[in-house]
Amino acid sequence: MHSRDQGSNEPQVRFENVQKTYDGEVLVVKDLNLAIEKGEFLTLLGPSGSGKTTTLMMLAGFESTTHGDIVLNGRSLRLVPPHKRDIG
């Protein structure tokens, strides 16, 4: 468990029930729930085709989620274009 700053009530990045499918049938990301704290170092590990790159592409805004939401600093990224996400 990580202790949070006194003024912080939520993680910097949250994936909430995120799913991604390209064909409407096969889920390449299934029910991803992840909270990333400010300053936390995170590594995504898994075999080829496990959704690592797709997850990062959704965070950056180059892929959309099929279901669920990605929240950055308390703000949903659902309608925020890549160039306005301040991620890079």
GROMACS .gro file of C-alpha atoms in nm:
model
   88
    1MET     CA    1   0.000   0.000   0.000
    2HIS     CA    2   0.113   0.351  -0.076
    3SER     CA    3   0.049   0.635   0.161
    4ARG     CA    4  -0.107   0.932  -0.013
    5ASP     CA    5  -0.027   1.298   0.035
    6GLN     CA    6  -0.247   1.471   0.289
    7GLY     CA    7  -0.410   1.688   0.019
    8SER     CA    8  -0.464   1.411  -0.235
    9ASN     CA    9  -0.782   1.204  -0.231
   10GLU     CA   10  -0.736   1.012  -0.552
   11PRO     CA   11  -0.468   0.870  -0.779
   12GLN     CA   12  -0.325   1.075  -1.063
   13VAL     CA   13  -0.435   0.820  -1.326
   14ARG     CA   14  -0.726   0.576  -1.298
   15PHE     CA   15  -0.843   0.313  -1.543
   16GLU     CA   16  -1.203   0.227  -1.451
   17ASN     CA   17  -1.346  -0.094  -1.600
   18VAL     CA   18  -1.166  -0.023  -1.928
   19GLN     CA   19  -1.226  -0.258  -2.218
   20LYS     CA   20  -1.109  -0.247  -2.578
   21THR     CA   21  -1.219  -0.452  -2.877
   22TYR     CA   22  -1.146  -0.390  -3.241
   23ASP     CA   23  -1.396  -0.635  -3.389
   24GLY     CA   24  -1.678  -0.622  -3.133
   25GLU     CA   25  -1.605  -0.976  -3.014
   26VAL     CA   26  -1.248  -1.033  -2.894
   27LEU     CA   27  -1.144  -0.815  -2.600
   28VAL     CA   28  -0.781  -0.706  -2.624
   29VAL     CA   29  -0.814  -0.524  -2.290
   30LYS     CA   30  -1.067  -0.672  -2.048
   31ASP     CA   31  -1.198  -0.497  -1.734
   32LEU     CA   32  -0.878  -0.304  -1.658
   33ASN     CA   33  -0.895  -0.134  -1.319
   34LEU     CA   34  -0.572   0.040  -1.224
   35ALA     CA   35  -0.480   0.333  -1.002
   36ILE     CA   36  -0.146   0.508  -1.050
   37GLU     CA   37  -0.028   0.748  -0.782
   38LYS     CA   38   0.173   1.063  -0.855
   39GLY     CA   39   0.543   0.976  -0.868
   40GLU     CA   40   0.476   0.603  -0.885
   41PHE     CA   41   0.689   0.399  -1.127
   42LEU     CA   42   0.486   0.143  -1.321
   43THR     CA   43   0.592  -0.125  -1.566
   44LEU     CA   44   0.345  -0.315  -1.782
   45LEU     CA   45   0.465  -0.671  -1.841
   46GLY     CA   46   0.302  -0.942  -2.047
   47PRO     CA   47   0.330  -1.149  -2.360
   48SER     CA   48   0.280  -1.018  -2.711
   49GLY     CA   49  -0.086  -0.937  -2.770
   50SER     CA   50  -0.173  -0.889  -2.403
   51GLY     CA   51  -0.285  -0.525  -2.441
   52LYS     CA   52   0.017  -0.333  -2.306
   53THR     CA   53   0.058  -0.102  -2.606
   54THR     CA   54  -0.318  -0.066  -2.649
   55THR     CA   55  -0.347   0.044  -2.285
   56LEU     CA   56  -0.080   0.312  -2.333
   57MET     CA   57  -0.237   0.422  -2.662
   58MET     CA   58  -0.574   0.465  -2.485
   59LEU     CA   59  -0.410   0.672  -2.211
   60ALA     CA   60  -0.243   0.894  -2.471
   61GLY     CA   61  -0.569   0.926  -2.668
   62PHE     CA   62  -0.458   0.753  -2.988
   63GLU     CA   63  -0.707   0.471  -2.925
   64SER     CA   64  -1.051   0.504  -2.769
   65THR     CA   65  -1.192   0.278  -2.501
   66THR     CA   66  -1.478   0.049  -2.599
   67HIS     CA   67  -1.607   0.059  -2.241
   68GLY     CA   68  -1.505   0.226  -1.917
   69ASP     CA   69  -1.316   0.545  -1.848
   70ILE     CA   70  -0.966   0.677  -1.799
   71VAL     CA   71  -0.934   0.959  -1.547
   72LEU     CA   72  -0.635   1.194  -1.521
   73ASN     CA   73  -0.613   1.420  -1.214
   74GLY     CA   74  -0.985   1.373  -1.147
   75ARG     CA   75  -1.088   1.455  -1.506
   76SER     CA   76  -1.231   1.203  -1.751
   77LEU     CA   77  -1.026   1.176  -2.069
   78ARG     CA   78  -1.316   1.033  -2.269
   79LEU     CA   79  -1.365   1.347  -2.483
   80VAL     CA   80  -1.018   1.500  -2.449
   81PRO     CA   81  -0.812   1.486  -2.771
   82PRO     CA   82  -0.450   1.363  -2.754
   83HIS     CA   83  -0.295   1.708  -2.796
   84LYS     CA   84  -0.485   1.841  -2.493
   85ARG     CA   85  -0.401   1.558  -2.249
   86ASP     CA   86  -0.062   1.700  -2.147
   87ILE     CA   87   0.091   1.352  -2.160
   88GLY     CA   88   0.416   1.289  -2.338
   0.00000   0.00000   0.00000
